[in-house]
């Protein structure tokens, strides 16, 4: 009798098992978190380092390859415009959901003492103009050294456009860009095979170090934030992928599971980018769209972060005995939407930008100290929402492009017919 070939577990199943194991082992090690910190966390760090290492060249070459494959600057502009519009609208909606639920449920929030709070606001003084200026690089290499994703995107767009403009002469260069892109993709694929191990080693120390007790008095604030994450993802993304992406929400969330679990464990949109790209392409998104829309989203689209900022603003205000007015809430919607553009897709970045949101409505920035202790737990959920929003946008933009392309031959055919 011939032995049956062994069936390999799907990557999503492997990651899911790793996630459950990480929580179980993490809980078992809560009394002894040093074991997790010293012997498990370093392997998670190695995995995340490898992803961070590949993500800059990957974004650089994949956006460039995407741009030159479109062969048309106008088309890039249309995709870019649609993407930014989608991102801004969903983020504004996300803050509004955060504010609405936090206001409705603020009765269950604890009122923590605000005496003796201290938070170094100077470390987080970010303003919009600085963010705008910071998008444009002044050096070719520094964006890679700093892993400054927005500057890398700007560079790859400019070089991609330049290549299109000199296109009749540059077939060799096109080939070079595509080869570099394929090489980065292959390297990324190799690293991603280790994602179950990465997920386990990243999450286990977080559970072991924080333990269930840390949630303590903030459990209700966390609950409201997670409720909003859930509602936003289920309502907004389901509607978007169904109505504009032609995809069933169940299929969408199922296909996104590996990337969502990775985002939960790593709390980094940028770190989840390669896996997100893979999931979106499996769900039918075009490569040329994912190459552009997802890196941009990992950098400027932060719906989960915006929700968190809305909920925390209401919570912090209530601890200081302040009730936010309607115009203050509108200001929060605006600043949190803009803040999300400047929030880097790395752990903890959203908490830094919370300072800008609080300052915009005159709330004391020291209030951040109230939520800082468990930021990681907020962060895991908000990163899941952040990357799911990017994916929903990639699928919608892809579908719109596919529809447009399908109409074009018909229109051309129609014109021919009418010309007969
Ligand atoms: N960790 C989040 C992300 O990578 C950003 C944040 O801190 O809100 O998307």
Short mmCIF file of C-alpha atoms and ligand atoms in Angstrom, two decimals:
data_model
loop_
_atom_site.label_atom_id
_atom_site.label_comp_id
_atom_site.label_asym_id
_atom_site.label_seq_id
_atom_site.Cartn_x
_atom_site.Cartn_y
_atom_site.Cartn_z
CA UNK A 1 0.00 0.00 0.00
CA UNK A 2 1.38 3.40 -0.92
CA UNK A 3 1.57 5.94 1.86
CA UNK A 4 -0.76 8.88 1.43
CA UNK A 5 1.12 12.16 0.80
CA UNK A 6 1.05 14.27 3.96
CA UNK A 7 -1.40 17.16 3.68
CA UNK A 8 0.23 20.43 4.73
CA UNK A 9 -1.74 22.69 7.01
CA UNK A 10 -2.78 25.97 5.40
CA UNK A 11 -0.74 28.97 6.52
CA UNK A 12 -3.81 30.57 8.11
CA UNK A 13 -4.40 27.41 10.19
CA UNK A 14 -0.76 27.33 11.23
CA UNK A 15 -0.89 30.99 12.28
CA UNK A 16 -4.14 30.40 14.16
CA UNK A 17 -2.63 27.48 16.07
CA UNK A 18 0.42 29.65 16.85
CA UNK A 19 -1.84 32.42 18.15
CA UNK A 20 -3.75 30.10 20.48
CA UNK A 21 -0.51 28.47 21.66
CA UNK A 22 1.02 31.91 22.30
CA UNK A 23 -1.92 32.93 24.49
CA UNK A 24 -1.86 29.60 26.38
CA UNK A 25 1.91 29.59 26.95
CA UNK A 26 1.85 33.34 27.72
CA UNK A 27 -0.80 32.86 30.41
CA UNK A 28 1.19 29.93 31.85
CA UNK A 29 4.28 32.15 32.03
CA UNK A 30 2.62 35.21 33.62
CA UNK A 31 4.29 34.41 36.94
CA UNK A 32 7.64 34.16 35.22
CA UNK A 33 7.66 36.60 32.28
CA UNK A 34 11.47 36.70 32.07
CA UNK A 35 11.50 33.30 30.38
CA UNK A 36 9.26 34.65 27.60
CA UNK A 37 11.20 37.92 27.45
CA UNK A 38 14.66 36.39 27.31
CA UNK A 39 14.13 33.18 25.36
CA UNK A 40 11.04 33.65 23.18
CA UNK A 41 10.88 37.37 22.36
CA UNK A 42 14.29 37.48 20.58
CA UNK A 43 13.00 35.09 17.90
CA UNK A 44 9.97 37.32 17.36
CA UNK A 45 12.33 40.26 17.04
CA UNK A 46 14.43 38.40 14.46
CA UNK A 47 11.30 37.68 12.43
CA UNK A 48 10.11 41.30 12.63
CA UNK A 49 13.59 42.59 11.78
CA UNK A 50 13.67 40.44 8.64
CA UNK A 51 10.27 41.79 7.60
CA UNK A 52 11.39 45.37 8.25
CA UNK A 53 14.55 44.68 6.26
CA UNK A 54 12.67 43.51 3.17
CA UNK A 55 9.72 45.88 3.36
CA UNK A 56 11.54 49.06 2.21
CA UNK A 57 13.03 47.65 -1.02
CA UNK A 58 9.81 45.71 -1.55
CA UNK A 59 7.67 48.86 -1.39
CA UNK A 60 10.18 50.81 -3.48
CA UNK A 61 10.36 48.32 -6.33
CA UNK A 62 6.76 47.14 -6.21
CA UNK A 63 5.36 50.69 -6.48
CA UNK A 64 7.78 51.46 -9.30
CA UNK A 65 6.91 48.20 -11.09
CA UNK A 66 3.20 48.99 -10.56
CA UNK A 67 3.58 52.50 -11.98
CA UNK A 68 5.53 51.45 -15.06
CA UNK A 69 3.17 48.56 -15.75
CA UNK A 70 0.30 51.09 -15.95
CA UNK A 71 2.32 53.02 -18.56
CA UNK A 72 0.13 56.02 -17.86
CA UNK A 73 0.64 58.78 -15.31
CA UNK A 74 -3.06 59.71 -15.49
CA UNK A 75 -4.08 56.18 -14.48
CA UNK A 76 -1.74 56.29 -11.47
CA UNK A 77 -3.32 59.64 -10.55
CA UNK A 78 -6.84 58.19 -10.74
CA UNK A 79 -5.92 55.17 -8.61
CA UNK A 80 -4.08 57.41 -6.15
CA UNK A 81 -7.00 59.86 -5.92
CA UNK A 82 -9.59 57.09 -5.39
CA UNK A 83 -7.37 55.47 -2.76
CA UNK A 84 -6.78 58.65 -0.76
CA UNK A 85 -10.49 59.54 -0.91
CA UNK A 86 -11.46 56.06 0.33
CA UNK A 87 -8.88 56.25 3.11
CA UNK A 88 -9.91 59.71 4.32
CA UNK A 89 -13.65 58.93 4.29
CA UNK A 90 -13.32 55.61 6.16
CA UNK A 91 -10.95 57.15 8.72
CA UNK A 92 -13.30 60.08 9.42
CA UNK A 93 -16.12 57.55 9.81
CA UNK A 94 -13.96 55.48 12.18
CA UNK A 95 -13.30 58.42 14.55
CA UNK A 96 -17.00 59.27 14.47
CA UNK A 97 -17.85 55.68 15.49
CA UNK A 98 -15.27 55.85 18.29
CA UNK A 99 -16.68 59.13 19.59
CA UNK A 100 -20.30 57.98 19.31
CA UNK A 101 -19.82 54.70 21.20
CA UNK A 102 -17.53 56.27 23.81
CA UNK A 103 -20.12 58.98 24.49
CA UNK A 104 -22.97 56.50 24.67
CA UNK A 105 -21.05 54.15 26.96
CA UNK A 106 -18.94 56.55 28.99
CA UNK A 107 -21.04 55.73 32.03
CA UNK A 108 -19.15 52.44 32.34
CA UNK A 109 -15.71 54.11 32.14
CA UNK A 110 -13.82 54.31 35.44
CA UNK A 111 -12.95 57.82 36.67
CA UNK A 112 -9.24 57.57 37.36
CA UNK A 113 -7.30 60.08 39.43
CA UNK A 114 -5.52 62.66 37.31
CA UNK A 115 -3.32 63.99 40.10
CA UNK A 116 0.42 63.30 39.68
CA UNK A 117 0.09 62.40 36.00
CA UNK A 118 3.09 63.11 33.86
CA UNK A 119 3.64 62.64 30.15
CA UNK A 120 6.45 64.13 28.10
CA UNK A 121 4.43 66.05 25.54
CA UNK A 122 7.53 67.53 23.90
CA UNK A 123 8.40 64.04 22.63
CA UNK A 124 5.13 63.99 20.75
CA UNK A 125 4.66 67.53 19.53
CA UNK A 126 3.74 66.86 15.93
CA UNK A 127 2.09 69.36 13.68
CA UNK A 128 0.49 69.01 10.31
CA UNK A 129 2.94 71.23 8.40
CA UNK A 130 5.93 69.30 9.76
CA UNK A 131 4.23 66.09 8.66
CA UNK A 132 3.63 67.54 5.19
CA UNK A 133 7.22 68.73 4.79
CA UNK A 134 8.47 65.38 6.11
CA UNK A 135 6.82 63.51 3.22
CA UNK A 136 9.43 64.78 0.76
CA UNK A 137 12.94 63.31 0.96
CA UNK A 138 16.07 65.45 0.79
CA UNK A 139 18.43 62.53 0.44
CA UNK A 140 18.23 59.39 -1.68
CA UNK A 141 19.43 56.91 0.93
CA UNK A 142 18.09 58.30 4.22
CA UNK A 143 14.45 57.22 3.67
CA UNK A 144 15.71 53.62 3.51
CA UNK A 145 17.92 54.03 6.57
CA UNK A 146 15.04 55.55 8.57
CA UNK A 147 12.46 53.18 6.99
CA UNK A 148 10.42 56.30 6.21
CA UNK A 149 7.68 54.74 4.15
CA UNK A 150 6.03 57.97 2.91
CA UNK A 151 9.34 59.25 1.55
CA UNK A 152 10.01 55.88 -0.11
CA UNK A 153 6.58 56.05 -1.75
CA UNK A 154 7.27 59.57 -3.06
CA UNK A 155 10.67 58.47 -4.42
CA UNK A 156 9.31 55.40 -6.17
CA UNK A 157 6.47 57.42 -7.73
CA UNK A 158 8.83 60.10 -9.07
CA UNK A 159 11.26 57.54 -10.50
CA UNK A 160 8.38 55.46 -11.88
CA UNK A 161 6.95 58.53 -13.64
CA UNK A 162 10.40 59.46 -14.96
CA UNK A 163 10.80 55.95 -16.40
CA UNK A 164 7.41 56.20 -18.14
CA UNK A 165 8.36 59.58 -19.62
CA UNK A 166 11.58 58.25 -21.14
CA UNK A 167 9.91 54.92 -21.95
CA UNK A 168 10.87 54.40 -25.62
CA UNK A 169 14.50 54.16 -24.53
CA UNK A 170 14.28 52.14 -21.36
CA UNK A 171 13.18 48.56 -21.91
CA UNK A 172 16.30 47.34 -20.13
CA UNK A 173 15.52 49.51 -17.09
CA UNK A 174 11.92 48.21 -17.01
CA UNK A 175 13.32 44.70 -16.99
CA UNK A 176 15.70 45.63 -14.16
CA UNK A 177 12.89 47.07 -12.00
CA UNK A 178 10.67 44.03 -12.58
CA UNK A 179 13.52 41.64 -11.75
CA UNK A 180 14.29 43.51 -8.52
CA UNK A 181 10.59 43.41 -7.67
CA UNK A 182 10.40 39.64 -8.27
CA UNK A 183 13.55 39.14 -6.19
CA UNK A 184 12.10 41.07 -3.22
CA UNK A 185 8.83 39.14 -3.52
CA UNK A 186 10.66 35.82 -3.41
CA UNK A 187 12.70 36.87 -0.39
CA UNK A 188 9.51 38.01 1.31
CA UNK A 189 7.83 34.67 0.56
CA UNK A 190 10.74 32.87 2.21
CA UNK A 191 10.45 35.01 5.35
CA UNK A 192 6.67 34.62 5.48
CA UNK A 193 6.97 30.85 5.70
CA UNK A 194 8.14 31.48 9.25
CA UNK A 195 5.13 33.62 10.19
CA UNK A 196 3.58 31.02 12.55
CA UNK A 197 6.83 30.99 14.55
CA UNK A 198 6.99 34.79 14.34
CA UNK A 199 3.40 35.16 15.56
CA UNK A 200 4.04 32.83 18.50
CA UNK A 201 7.28 34.53 19.56
CA UNK A 202 5.82 38.04 19.25
CA UNK A 203 2.57 37.43 21.09
CA UNK A 204 3.63 35.07 23.88
CA UNK A 205 5.88 37.63 25.69
CA UNK A 206 3.16 40.31 25.46
CA UNK A 207 0.66 37.99 27.18
CA UNK A 208 3.25 36.83 29.73
CA UNK A 209 4.38 40.37 30.58
CA UNK A 210 0.94 41.95 30.78
CA UNK A 211 -1.14 39.09 32.17
CA UNK A 212 -4.90 39.46 32.62
CA UNK A 213 -4.47 41.64 35.74
CA UNK A 214 -3.06 44.59 33.80
CA UNK A 215 -6.43 45.18 32.16
CA UNK A 216 -7.74 46.03 35.63
CA UNK A 217 -9.59 49.31 35.74
CA UNK A 218 -9.22 49.94 32.01
CA UNK A 219 -11.07 46.79 30.97
CA UNK A 220 -14.21 48.80 30.12
CA UNK A 221 -12.32 51.32 27.97
CA UNK A 222 -10.70 48.43 26.13
CA UNK A 223 -14.08 46.78 25.70
CA UNK A 224 -15.56 49.91 24.11
CA UNK A 225 -12.53 50.31 21.80
CA UNK A 226 -12.74 46.66 20.71
CA UNK A 227 -16.49 46.97 20.21
CA UNK A 228 -15.89 49.92 17.87
CA UNK A 229 -13.10 48.08 16.03
CA UNK A 230 -15.50 45.21 15.49
CA UNK A 231 -18.47 47.36 14.40
CA UNK A 232 -16.35 49.43 12.02
CA UNK A 233 -14.78 46.38 10.39
CA UNK A 234 -18.04 44.48 10.07
CA UNK A 235 -20.20 47.39 8.90
CA UNK A 236 -17.89 49.60 6.84
CA UNK A 237 -15.61 47.02 5.23
CA UNK A 238 -18.39 44.49 4.61
CA UNK A 239 -20.43 47.17 2.87
CA UNK A 240 -17.45 48.43 0.89
CA UNK A 241 -16.26 45.05 -0.37
CA UNK A 242 -19.79 43.90 -1.10
CA UNK A 243 -21.08 47.06 -2.80
CA UNK A 244 -17.93 48.24 -4.56
CA UNK A 245 -15.63 45.22 -4.54
CA UNK A 246 -18.17 42.57 -5.62
CA UNK A 247 -16.93 40.22 -2.89
CA UNK A 248 -18.90 38.52 -0.14
CA UNK A 249 -17.90 39.84 3.30
CA UNK A 250 -17.54 36.26 4.62
CA UNK A 251 -15.05 35.44 1.86
CA UNK A 252 -13.23 38.70 2.50
CA UNK A 253 -12.75 38.17 6.24
CA UNK A 254 -11.86 34.51 5.76
CA UNK A 255 -9.23 35.37 3.16
CA UNK A 256 -7.85 38.14 5.37
CA UNK A 257 -7.46 35.94 8.47
CA UNK A 258 -3.71 35.25 8.13
CA UNK A 259 -2.92 38.96 7.76
CA UNK A 260 -5.30 39.90 10.59
CA UNK A 261 -3.66 37.42 12.96
CA UNK A 262 -0.24 38.67 11.98
CA UNK A 263 -1.34 42.28 12.61
CA UNK A 264 -2.74 41.29 16.01
CA UNK A 265 0.52 39.66 17.05
CA UNK A 266 2.97 42.19 15.63
CA UNK A 267 0.97 45.44 16.13
CA UNK A 268 2.64 46.70 12.97
CA UNK A 269 0.87 47.55 9.69
CA UNK A 270 4.20 47.80 7.91
CA UNK A 271 5.29 44.42 9.28
CA UNK A 272 2.02 42.90 8.04
CA UNK A 273 2.32 44.45 4.58
CA UNK A 274 3.81 41.44 2.75
CA UNK A 275 1.21 39.04 4.15
CA UNK A 276 -1.59 41.53 3.49
CA UNK A 277 -0.48 41.78 -0.13
CA UNK A 278 -0.53 38.01 -0.47
CA UNK A 279 -4.03 37.75 1.06
CA UNK A 280 -5.44 40.54 -1.16
CA UNK A 281 -4.03 39.02 -4.33
CA UNK A 282 -5.50 35.63 -3.39
CA UNK A 283 -8.86 37.40 -2.99
CA UNK A 284 -8.58 38.72 -6.54
CA UNK A 285 -6.93 42.13 -6.21
CA UNK A 286 -4.60 43.13 -9.06
CA UNK A 287 -0.88 43.20 -8.35
CA UNK A 288 -0.48 46.67 -9.81
CA UNK A 289 -3.13 47.95 -7.41
CA UNK A 290 -1.94 46.14 -4.26
CA UNK A 291 1.64 47.27 -4.96
CA UNK A 292 0.52 50.85 -4.66
CA UNK A 293 -2.59 50.92 -2.47
CA UNK A 294 -1.31 48.70 0.38
CA UNK A 295 2.03 50.42 1.12
CA UNK A 296 0.23 53.76 0.98
CA UNK A 297 -2.44 52.41 3.33
CA UNK A 298 0.11 50.94 5.77
CA UNK A 299 1.48 54.46 6.00
CA UNK A 300 -1.48 56.83 5.88
CA UNK A 301 -4.63 54.82 6.56
CA UNK A 302 -5.24 54.10 10.24
CA UNK A 303 -8.93 53.54 10.94
CA UNK A 304 -8.29 51.50 14.09
CA UNK A 305 -5.93 54.16 15.40
CA UNK A 306 -8.53 56.84 14.72
CA UNK A 307 -11.16 54.84 16.66
CA UNK A 308 -8.74 54.44 19.56
CA UNK A 309 -8.05 58.17 19.57
CA UNK A 310 -11.76 59.00 19.63
CA UNK A 311 -12.46 56.59 22.51
CA UNK A 312 -9.40 57.71 24.51
CA UNK A 313 -10.20 61.41 24.02
CA UNK A 314 -13.66 60.87 25.58
CA UNK A 315 -12.23 58.69 28.37
CA UNK A 316 -9.42 61.14 29.23
CA UNK A 317 -11.84 64.09 29.13
CA UNK A 318 -14.20 62.30 31.52
CA UNK A 319 -11.34 61.57 33.96
CA UNK A 320 -10.60 65.31 33.99
CA UNK A 321 -14.29 66.03 34.49
CA UNK A 322 -14.61 67.65 31.03
CA UNK A 323 -17.55 67.09 28.69
CA UNK A 324 -16.61 67.51 25.04
CA UNK A 325 -18.80 69.87 23.00
CA UNK A 326 -20.04 69.03 19.51
CA UNK A 327 -17.54 71.39 17.89
CA UNK A 328 -14.70 69.82 19.89
CA UNK A 329 -15.79 66.43 18.58
CA UNK A 330 -15.76 67.72 15.01
CA UNK A 331 -12.23 69.00 15.62
CA UNK A 332 -11.27 65.53 16.88
CA UNK A 333 -12.68 63.94 13.71
CA UNK A 334 -10.59 66.30 11.60
CA UNK A 335 -7.34 66.06 13.57
CA UNK A 336 -7.52 62.30 14.08
CA UNK A 337 -8.09 61.86 10.32
CA UNK A 338 -5.06 64.03 9.56
CA UNK A 339 -3.04 62.46 12.39
CA UNK A 340 -3.53 59.04 10.81
CA UNK A 341 -1.57 60.26 7.77
CA UNK A 342 1.41 60.98 9.98
CA UNK A 343 1.13 57.82 12.08
CA UNK A 344 3.84 55.31 11.23
CA UNK A 345 2.73 51.69 10.84
CA UNK A 346 4.76 50.52 13.83
CA UNK A 347 3.81 49.56 17.41
CA UNK A 348 2.87 52.46 19.63
CA UNK A 349 2.83 55.19 16.97
CA UNK A 350 -0.88 55.89 17.44
CA UNK A 351 -0.39 56.77 21.09
CA UNK A 352 2.16 59.43 20.16
CA UNK A 353 -0.31 60.97 17.71
CA UNK A 354 -3.00 60.96 20.41
CA UNK A 355 -1.10 63.94 21.86
CA UNK A 356 -1.89 65.97 18.73
CA UNK A 357 -5.57 65.06 18.96
CA UNK A 358 -5.81 65.98 22.65
CA UNK A 359 -3.97 69.25 22.08
CA UNK A 360 -6.31 70.23 19.25
CA UNK A 361 -9.23 70.44 21.68
CA UNK A 362 -7.29 71.71 24.68
CA UNK A 363 -7.33 68.44 26.65
CA UNK A 364 -4.33 67.85 28.94
CA UNK A 365 -1.73 65.74 27.13
CA UNK A 366 -0.69 64.15 30.45
CA UNK A 367 -3.95 62.20 30.16
CA UNK A 368 -2.12 59.83 27.83
CA UNK A 369 -0.41 58.40 30.92
CA UNK A 370 -3.82 56.98 31.91
CA UNK A 371 -3.88 54.61 28.94
CA UNK A 372 -0.16 54.21 28.21
CA UNK A 373 0.27 51.14 30.43
CA UNK A 374 -1.89 48.96 28.25
CA UNK A 375 -1.29 50.65 24.91
CA UNK A 376 -0.08 47.40 23.39
CA UNK A 377 -3.48 45.76 23.98
CA UNK A 378 -5.27 48.68 22.27
CA UNK A 379 -2.62 48.57 19.55
CA UNK A 380 -3.10 44.92 18.63
CA UNK A 381 -6.78 45.52 17.83
CA UNK A 382 -6.30 48.84 16.09
CA UNK A 383 -3.59 47.38 13.82
CA UNK A 384 -5.98 44.61 12.74
CA UNK A 385 -8.53 47.27 11.72
CA UNK A 386 -5.83 49.39 10.05
CA UNK A 387 -4.66 46.62 7.72
CA UNK A 388 -8.17 45.32 7.03
CA UNK A 389 -9.12 48.82 5.88
CA UNK A 390 -6.14 48.88 3.53
CA UNK A 391 -7.16 45.52 2.09
CA UNK A 392 -10.80 46.58 1.62
CA UNK A 393 -9.57 49.61 -0.31
CA UNK A 394 -7.22 47.51 -2.48
CA UNK A 395 -10.10 45.18 -3.42
CA UNK A 396 -12.48 48.06 -4.15
CA UNK A 397 -9.97 49.98 -6.29
CA UNK A 398 -9.03 46.77 -8.09
CA UNK A 399 -12.66 46.02 -8.90
CA UNK A 400 -13.26 49.58 -10.13
CA UNK A 401 -10.21 49.29 -12.41
CA UNK A 402 -11.30 45.86 -13.66
CA UNK A 403 -14.78 47.21 -14.45
CA UNK A 404 -13.29 50.14 -16.29
CA UNK A 405 -11.03 47.88 -18.33
CA UNK A 406 -13.97 45.58 -19.14
CA UNK A 407 -16.02 48.55 -20.38
CA UNK A 408 -13.21 49.91 -22.56
CA UNK A 409 -13.24 47.27 -25.35
CA UNK A 410 -17.04 47.45 -25.40
CA UNK A 411 -16.92 51.21 -25.77
CA UNK A 412 -14.30 50.86 -28.48
CA UNK A 413 -16.42 48.16 -30.15
CA UNK A 414 -19.48 50.39 -29.85
CA UNK A 415 -17.64 53.27 -31.45
CA UNK A 416 -16.54 51.01 -34.30
CA UNK A 417 -20.03 49.72 -34.83
CA UNK A 418 -21.54 53.13 -34.85
CA UNK A 419 -18.91 54.22 -37.31
CA UNK A 420 -19.90 51.52 -39.81
N1 LIG B 1 0.52 49.96 15.43
C1 LIG B 1 -0.32 50.65 14.50
C2 LIG B 1 -0.05 50.15 13.10
O1 LIG B 1 1.03 49.68 12.83
C3 LIG B 1 -0.16 52.14 14.56
C4 LIG B 1 -0.63 52.62 15.89
O2 LIG B 1 0.15 52.61 16.85
O3 LIG B 1 -1.81 52.98 15.99
O4 LIG B 1 -0.90 50.24 12.27
#
